[in-house]
Amino acid sequence: MVKISPSILSADFSILGEEARRMEVAGADLLHIDVMDGHFVPNITIGAPVVKSLRPRTKLPLDVHLMIEHPEQYIGDFAAAGADIITIHEEAADDVAAALALIRSKGVAASLSIKPKTPAKAVFPYLDDVSMILVMTVEPGFGGQALIEDTLLKVQEIRRECVRRGLEMDIQVDGGISPANIGRVAACGANVFVAGSAVFGAKDAAAAIAQMRAQCVIS
Ligand code: DX5
Ligand code: ZN
């Protein structure tokens, strides 16, 4: 199933509740929340209190992308704040399996991400522990970057491995996704699409989301 997850990194942070509602009305499936700590990535955004205050403002599932070191220390806070999906980075967790188990123990969907330079195989040991894999299609840290083409090979590789194992996996892509490239990315096996600038930067967010959805033909 195709899911579009607008990233609030490109929203107006002074009116996040309204922005969340606007995405819901525009037809988004999830709301992507980028959490950055200034260590794992060279940028700082928001923490669990903001997730908590957004929770009652939208019915959309909250798709929380933790770009932070030692994520295990904060999983409890984000779960309690109302996250529906928590993504951690393979490169950041001290014990990846334990961190994913902790997410699941909170009743939250567990997801694992890799940066552009991390090989696809890095997620293979954890495919049974997650419901989603996030393949970063840009270096994490900032919105508005161009998609790195090589990363699509990893989407293909991970989809192939999931099919081989009979796993129904959500494969999310994040960074540089637009109406111009989403069809190609979907054809590689991705089905969950984060889009920041392409949705929040559009004059008509609903049209942008509909246009992106229309480009995805998932076999
Ligand atoms: C980048 C973030 C992305 C970002 C995507 O580190 O993880 O979610 O907001 O923004 P666009 O779609 O503008 O590349
Ligand atoms: Zn993200």
Short mmCIF file of N, CA and C in Angstrom, two decimals, residues 11-124:
data_model
loop_
_atom_site.label_atom_id
_atom_site.label_comp_id
_atom_site.label_asym_id
_atom_site.label_seq_id
_atom_site.Cartn_x
_atom_site.Cartn_y
_atom_site.Cartn_z
N ALA A 11 7.59 22.42 7.51
CA ALA A 11 6.37 23.14 7.92
C ALA A 11 6.73 24.45 8.60
N ASP A 12 5.72 25.25 8.89
CA ASP A 12 5.89 26.46 9.69
C ASP A 12 5.83 26.03 11.15
N PHE A 13 6.98 26.04 11.82
CA PHE A 13 7.05 25.52 13.20
C PHE A 13 6.26 26.36 14.20
N SER A 14 5.89 27.57 13.84
CA SER A 14 5.13 28.40 14.78
C SER A 14 3.66 27.99 14.82
N ILE A 15 3.23 27.19 13.82
CA ILE A 15 1.82 26.76 13.78
C ILE A 15 1.74 25.27 13.42
N LEU A 16 2.53 24.47 14.14
CA LEU A 16 2.63 23.05 13.78
C LEU A 16 1.31 22.31 13.84
N GLY A 17 0.48 22.64 14.80
CA GLY A 17 -0.82 21.97 14.92
C GLY A 17 -1.65 22.19 13.66
N GLU A 18 -1.68 23.42 13.19
CA GLU A 18 -2.44 23.73 11.97
C GLU A 18 -1.83 23.06 10.75
N GLU A 19 -0.52 23.00 10.73
CA GLU A 19 0.18 22.35 9.61
C GLU A 19 -0.14 20.85 9.58
N ALA A 20 -0.19 20.24 10.75
CA ALA A 20 -0.53 18.80 10.83
C ALA A 20 -1.94 18.58 10.29
N ARG A 21 -2.84 19.43 10.72
CA ARG A 21 -4.25 19.34 10.29
C ARG A 21 -4.35 19.55 8.77
N ARG A 22 -3.56 20.50 8.29
CA ARG A 22 -3.57 20.80 6.85
C ARG A 22 -3.14 19.57 6.05
N MET A 23 -2.15 18.84 6.54
CA MET A 23 -1.68 17.64 5.85
C MET A 23 -2.75 16.54 5.90
N GLU A 24 -3.44 16.46 7.01
CA GLU A 24 -4.50 15.45 7.13
C GLU A 24 -5.60 15.71 6.10
N VAL A 25 -6.01 16.96 6.01
CA VAL A 25 -7.06 17.35 5.06
C VAL A 25 -6.58 17.15 3.62
N ALA A 26 -5.27 17.35 3.42
CA ALA A 26 -4.71 17.23 2.06
C ALA A 26 -4.56 15.78 1.60
N GLY A 27 -4.82 14.83 2.50
CA GLY A 27 -4.80 13.43 2.08
C GLY A 27 -3.55 12.65 2.44
N ALA A 28 -2.75 13.17 3.39
CA ALA A 28 -1.57 12.43 3.83
C ALA A 28 -2.00 11.16 4.56
N ASP A 29 -1.10 10.17 4.57
CA ASP A 29 -1.37 8.92 5.27
C ASP A 29 -0.71 8.88 6.65
N LEU A 30 0.43 9.56 6.75
CA LEU A 30 1.22 9.60 7.99
C LEU A 30 1.75 11.02 8.14
N LEU A 31 2.24 11.34 9.33
CA LEU A 31 2.92 12.62 9.51
C LEU A 31 4.34 12.31 9.98
N HIS A 32 5.32 12.73 9.19
CA HIS A 32 6.72 12.41 9.46
C HIS A 32 7.36 13.50 10.32
N ILE A 33 7.92 13.07 11.44
CA ILE A 33 8.50 14.02 12.40
C ILE A 33 9.98 13.74 12.54
N ASP A 34 10.80 14.68 12.11
CA ASP A 34 12.26 14.52 12.10
C ASP A 34 12.85 15.05 13.39
N VAL A 35 13.44 14.13 14.15
CA VAL A 35 14.05 14.48 15.43
C VAL A 35 15.57 14.43 15.25
N MET A 36 16.23 15.56 15.45
CA MET A 36 17.68 15.65 15.23
C MET A 36 18.35 16.22 16.47
N ASP A 37 19.54 15.66 16.78
CA ASP A 37 20.18 15.99 18.06
C ASP A 37 21.43 16.84 17.94
N GLY A 38 21.83 17.21 16.72
CA GLY A 38 23.06 17.99 16.58
C GLY A 38 24.34 17.18 16.75
N HIS A 39 24.20 15.86 16.95
CA HIS A 39 25.37 14.98 17.08
C HIS A 39 25.38 13.93 15.97
N PHE A 40 24.26 13.17 15.90
CA PHE A 40 24.17 12.17 14.84
C PHE A 40 24.07 12.85 13.48
N VAL A 41 23.41 13.99 13.47
CA VAL A 41 23.31 14.82 12.26
C VAL A 41 23.63 16.27 12.64
N PRO A 42 24.12 17.05 11.69
CA PRO A 42 24.53 18.43 12.04
C PRO A 42 23.37 19.42 12.03
N ASN A 43 22.31 19.08 12.78
CA ASN A 43 21.16 19.98 12.86
C ASN A 43 20.38 19.58 14.12
N ILE A 44 19.61 20.51 14.64
CA ILE A 44 18.81 20.26 15.84
C ILE A 44 17.37 20.63 15.51
N THR A 45 16.43 19.75 15.89
CA THR A 45 15.03 20.11 15.63
C THR A 45 14.21 20.08 16.92
N ILE A 46 13.47 19.02 17.13
CA ILE A 46 12.49 19.00 18.22
C ILE A 46 12.58 17.70 18.99
N GLY A 47 11.92 17.66 20.15
CA GLY A 47 11.93 16.46 20.97
C GLY A 47 10.53 15.98 21.30
N ALA A 48 10.45 15.07 22.27
CA ALA A 48 9.18 14.42 22.62
C ALA A 48 8.07 15.40 23.04
N PRO A 49 8.38 16.51 23.73
CA PRO A 49 7.28 17.42 24.12
C PRO A 49 6.50 17.96 22.92
N VAL A 50 7.18 18.14 21.80
CA VAL A 50 6.49 18.65 20.61
C VAL A 50 5.60 17.54 20.02
N VAL A 51 6.10 16.32 20.04
CA VAL A 51 5.28 15.19 19.57
C VAL A 51 4.02 15.08 20.44
N LYS A 52 4.22 15.25 21.74
CA LYS A 52 3.08 15.15 22.67
C LYS A 52 2.04 16.23 22.39
N SER A 53 2.48 17.43 22.09
CA SER A 53 1.51 18.51 21.86
C SER A 53 0.86 18.38 20.48
N LEU A 54 1.55 17.69 19.54
CA LEU A 54 0.94 17.48 18.22
C LEU A 54 -0.10 16.36 18.26
N ARG A 55 0.11 15.41 19.15
CA ARG A 55 -0.72 14.19 19.17
C ARG A 55 -2.24 14.46 19.12
N PRO A 56 -2.76 15.35 19.97
CA PRO A 56 -4.21 15.56 19.91
C PRO A 56 -4.67 16.43 18.74
N ARG A 57 -3.73 16.97 17.96
CA ARG A 57 -4.09 17.89 16.90
C ARG A 57 -4.35 17.21 15.55
N THR A 58 -4.07 15.90 15.47
CA THR A 58 -4.29 15.19 14.20
C THR A 58 -4.58 13.72 14.46
N LYS A 59 -5.35 13.14 13.53
CA LYS A 59 -5.62 11.70 13.61
C LYS A 59 -4.55 10.92 12.87
N LEU A 60 -3.70 11.61 12.12
CA LEU A 60 -2.69 10.90 11.34
C LEU A 60 -1.73 10.15 12.26
N PRO A 61 -1.34 8.94 11.87
CA PRO A 61 -0.30 8.25 12.63
C PRO A 61 0.99 9.08 12.61
N LEU A 62 1.65 9.16 13.76
CA LEU A 62 2.88 9.95 13.86
C LEU A 62 4.08 9.04 13.62
N ASP A 63 4.81 9.38 12.55
CA ASP A 63 5.93 8.61 12.02
C ASP A 63 7.20 9.34 12.46
N VAL A 64 7.76 8.87 13.58
CA VAL A 64 8.85 9.62 14.23
C VAL A 64 10.21 9.06 13.81
N HIS A 65 11.00 9.88 13.17
CA HIS A 65 12.31 9.50 12.63
C HIS A 65 13.39 10.06 13.55
N LEU A 66 13.99 9.17 14.35
CA LEU A 66 15.00 9.60 15.33
C LEU A 66 16.39 9.62 14.71
N MET A 67 16.88 10.81 14.44
CA MET A 67 18.26 10.98 13.96
C MET A 67 19.08 11.43 15.14
N ILE A 68 19.19 10.52 16.11
CA ILE A 68 19.86 10.86 17.37
C ILE A 68 20.74 9.71 17.82
N GLU A 69 21.81 10.06 18.53
CA GLU A 69 22.67 9.03 19.13
C GLU A 69 21.98 8.46 20.36
N HIS A 70 22.32 7.23 20.71
CA HIS A 70 21.74 6.54 21.87
C HIS A 70 20.22 6.62 21.89
N PRO A 71 19.55 6.24 20.80
CA PRO A 71 18.09 6.39 20.75
C PRO A 71 17.39 5.63 21.87
N GLU A 72 18.02 4.55 22.36
CA GLU A 72 17.37 3.74 23.40
C GLU A 72 17.01 4.58 24.63
N GLN A 73 17.75 5.66 24.86
CA GLN A 73 17.50 6.50 26.04
C GLN A 73 16.21 7.32 25.91
N TYR A 74 15.72 7.46 24.67
CA TYR A 74 14.58 8.37 24.45
C TYR A 74 13.33 7.68 23.91
N ILE A 75 13.45 6.39 23.60
CA ILE A 75 12.32 5.66 23.01
C ILE A 75 11.09 5.73 23.92
N GLY A 76 11.28 5.56 25.21
CA GLY A 76 10.16 5.62 26.17
C GLY A 76 9.44 6.95 26.10
N ASP A 77 10.20 8.03 26.01
CA ASP A 77 9.60 9.38 25.95
C ASP A 77 8.76 9.57 24.68
N PHE A 78 9.30 9.11 23.55
CA PHE A 78 8.57 9.30 22.29
C PHE A 78 7.35 8.39 22.23
N ALA A 79 7.46 7.20 22.79
CA ALA A 79 6.30 6.30 22.83
C ALA A 79 5.20 6.93 23.69
N ALA A 80 5.59 7.42 24.86
CA ALA A 80 4.62 8.03 25.77
C ALA A 80 4.01 9.29 25.16
N ALA A 81 4.77 9.97 24.31
CA ALA A 81 4.28 11.20 23.68
C ALA A 81 3.25 10.92 22.58
N GLY A 82 3.17 9.65 22.14
CA GLY A 82 2.14 9.29 21.16
C GLY A 82 2.65 8.89 19.79
N ALA A 83 3.93 8.54 19.69
CA ALA A 83 4.44 8.07 18.39
C ALA A 83 3.76 6.75 18.02
N ASP A 84 3.42 6.61 16.74
CA ASP A 84 2.85 5.35 16.24
C ASP A 84 3.92 4.47 15.61
N ILE A 85 4.90 5.12 14.98
CA ILE A 85 6.04 4.43 14.40
C ILE A 85 7.29 5.13 14.94
N ILE A 86 8.27 4.37 15.36
CA ILE A 86 9.55 4.98 15.73
C ILE A 86 10.64 4.33 14.88
N THR A 87 11.36 5.18 14.15
CA THR A 87 12.50 4.74 13.34
C THR A 87 13.78 5.13 14.05
N ILE A 88 14.67 4.15 14.21
CA ILE A 88 16.00 4.46 14.73
C ILE A 88 17.02 4.19 13.61
N HIS A 89 18.22 4.72 13.78
CA HIS A 89 19.26 4.48 12.78
C HIS A 89 20.16 3.33 13.20
N GLU A 90 20.44 2.47 12.23
CA GLU A 90 21.33 1.33 12.46
C GLU A 90 22.69 1.84 12.93
N GLU A 91 23.09 3.01 12.43
CA GLU A 91 24.43 3.55 12.74
C GLU A 91 24.48 4.17 14.14
N ALA A 92 23.30 4.41 14.74
CA ALA A 92 23.26 5.21 15.98
C ALA A 92 23.01 4.39 17.24
N ALA A 93 22.34 3.25 17.09
CA ALA A 93 21.96 2.50 18.29
C ALA A 93 23.15 1.71 18.82
N ASP A 94 23.26 1.63 20.13
CA ASP A 94 24.34 0.84 20.74
C ASP A 94 24.07 -0.64 20.52
N ASP A 95 22.81 -1.03 20.68
CA ASP A 95 22.39 -2.42 20.48
C ASP A 95 21.09 -2.36 19.68
N VAL A 96 21.19 -2.57 18.38
CA VAL A 96 20.06 -2.35 17.48
C VAL A 96 18.89 -3.26 17.85
N ALA A 97 19.16 -4.54 18.04
CA ALA A 97 18.08 -5.50 18.34
C ALA A 97 17.36 -5.11 19.63
N ALA A 98 18.13 -4.71 20.64
CA ALA A 98 17.53 -4.33 21.93
C ALA A 98 16.68 -3.07 21.77
N ALA A 99 17.17 -2.11 20.99
CA ALA A 99 16.41 -0.86 20.79
C ALA A 99 15.10 -1.14 20.06
N LEU A 100 15.15 -2.03 19.05
CA LEU A 100 13.92 -2.36 18.31
C LEU A 100 12.94 -3.11 19.22
N ALA A 101 13.47 -3.98 20.07
CA ALA A 101 12.61 -4.72 21.01
C ALA A 101 11.96 -3.75 21.99
N LEU A 102 12.72 -2.74 22.41
CA LEU A 102 12.18 -1.74 23.34
C LEU A 102 11.02 -0.98 22.68
N ILE A 103 11.19 -0.62 21.41
CA ILE A 103 10.11 0.09 20.70
C ILE A 103 8.86 -0.79 20.67
N ARG A 104 9.03 -2.05 20.28
CA ARG A 104 7.87 -2.96 20.19
C ARG A 104 7.22 -3.17 21.56
N SER A 105 8.04 -3.21 22.59
CA SER A 105 7.50 -3.44 23.94
C SER A 105 6.58 -2.30 24.39
N LYS A 106 6.72 -1.15 23.74
CA LYS A 106 5.87 0.00 24.07
C LYS A 106 4.60 0.01 23.22
N GLY A 107 4.43 -1.01 22.38
CA GLY A 107 3.26 -1.06 21.52
C GLY A 107 3.37 -0.15 20.31
N VAL A 108 4.59 0.20 19.94
CA VAL A 108 4.84 1.11 18.81
C VAL A 108 5.48 0.30 17.67
N ALA A 109 5.15 0.64 16.44
CA ALA A 109 5.75 -0.06 15.29
C ALA A 109 7.23 0.32 15.20
N ALA A 110 8.07 -0.70 15.05
CA ALA A 110 9.52 -0.48 15.02
C ALA A 110 10.01 -0.41 13.58
N SER A 111 10.93 0.52 13.35
CA SER A 111 11.46 0.73 12.01
C SER A 111 12.96 1.04 12.12
N LEU A 112 13.70 0.60 11.11
CA LEU A 112 15.16 0.77 11.12
C LEU A 112 15.61 1.49 9.86
N SER A 113 16.50 2.46 10.04
CA SER A 113 16.96 3.27 8.90
C SER A 113 18.46 3.13 8.68
N ILE A 114 18.85 3.33 7.42
CA ILE A 114 20.27 3.42 7.07
C ILE A 114 20.53 4.68 6.26
N LYS A 115 21.70 5.26 6.50
CA LYS A 115 22.14 6.45 5.77
C LYS A 115 22.64 6.02 4.38
N PRO A 116 22.83 6.96 3.48
CA PRO A 116 23.21 6.60 2.10
C PRO A 116 24.46 5.74 1.98
N LYS A 117 25.44 5.90 2.85
CA LYS A 117 26.69 5.14 2.69
C LYS A 117 26.66 3.78 3.40
N THR A 118 25.61 3.50 4.13
CA THR A 118 25.52 2.21 4.84
C THR A 118 24.94 1.17 3.89
N PRO A 119 25.57 0.00 3.78
CA PRO A 119 25.07 -1.00 2.83
C PRO A 119 23.70 -1.57 3.23
N ALA A 120 22.97 -2.01 2.23
CA ALA A 120 21.64 -2.59 2.45
C ALA A 120 21.70 -3.75 3.43
N LYS A 121 22.75 -4.54 3.31
CA LYS A 121 22.87 -5.75 4.14
C LYS A 121 22.87 -5.46 5.64
N ALA A 122 23.16 -4.22 6.01
CA ALA A 122 23.20 -3.86 7.43
C ALA A 122 21.84 -4.06 8.10
N VAL A 123 20.76 -4.01 7.33
CA VAL A 123 19.43 -4.18 7.95
C VAL A 123 18.97 -5.64 7.92
N PHE A 124 19.63 -6.48 7.14
CA PHE A 124 19.15 -7.85 6.96
C PHE A 124 18.98 -8.63 8.27
#
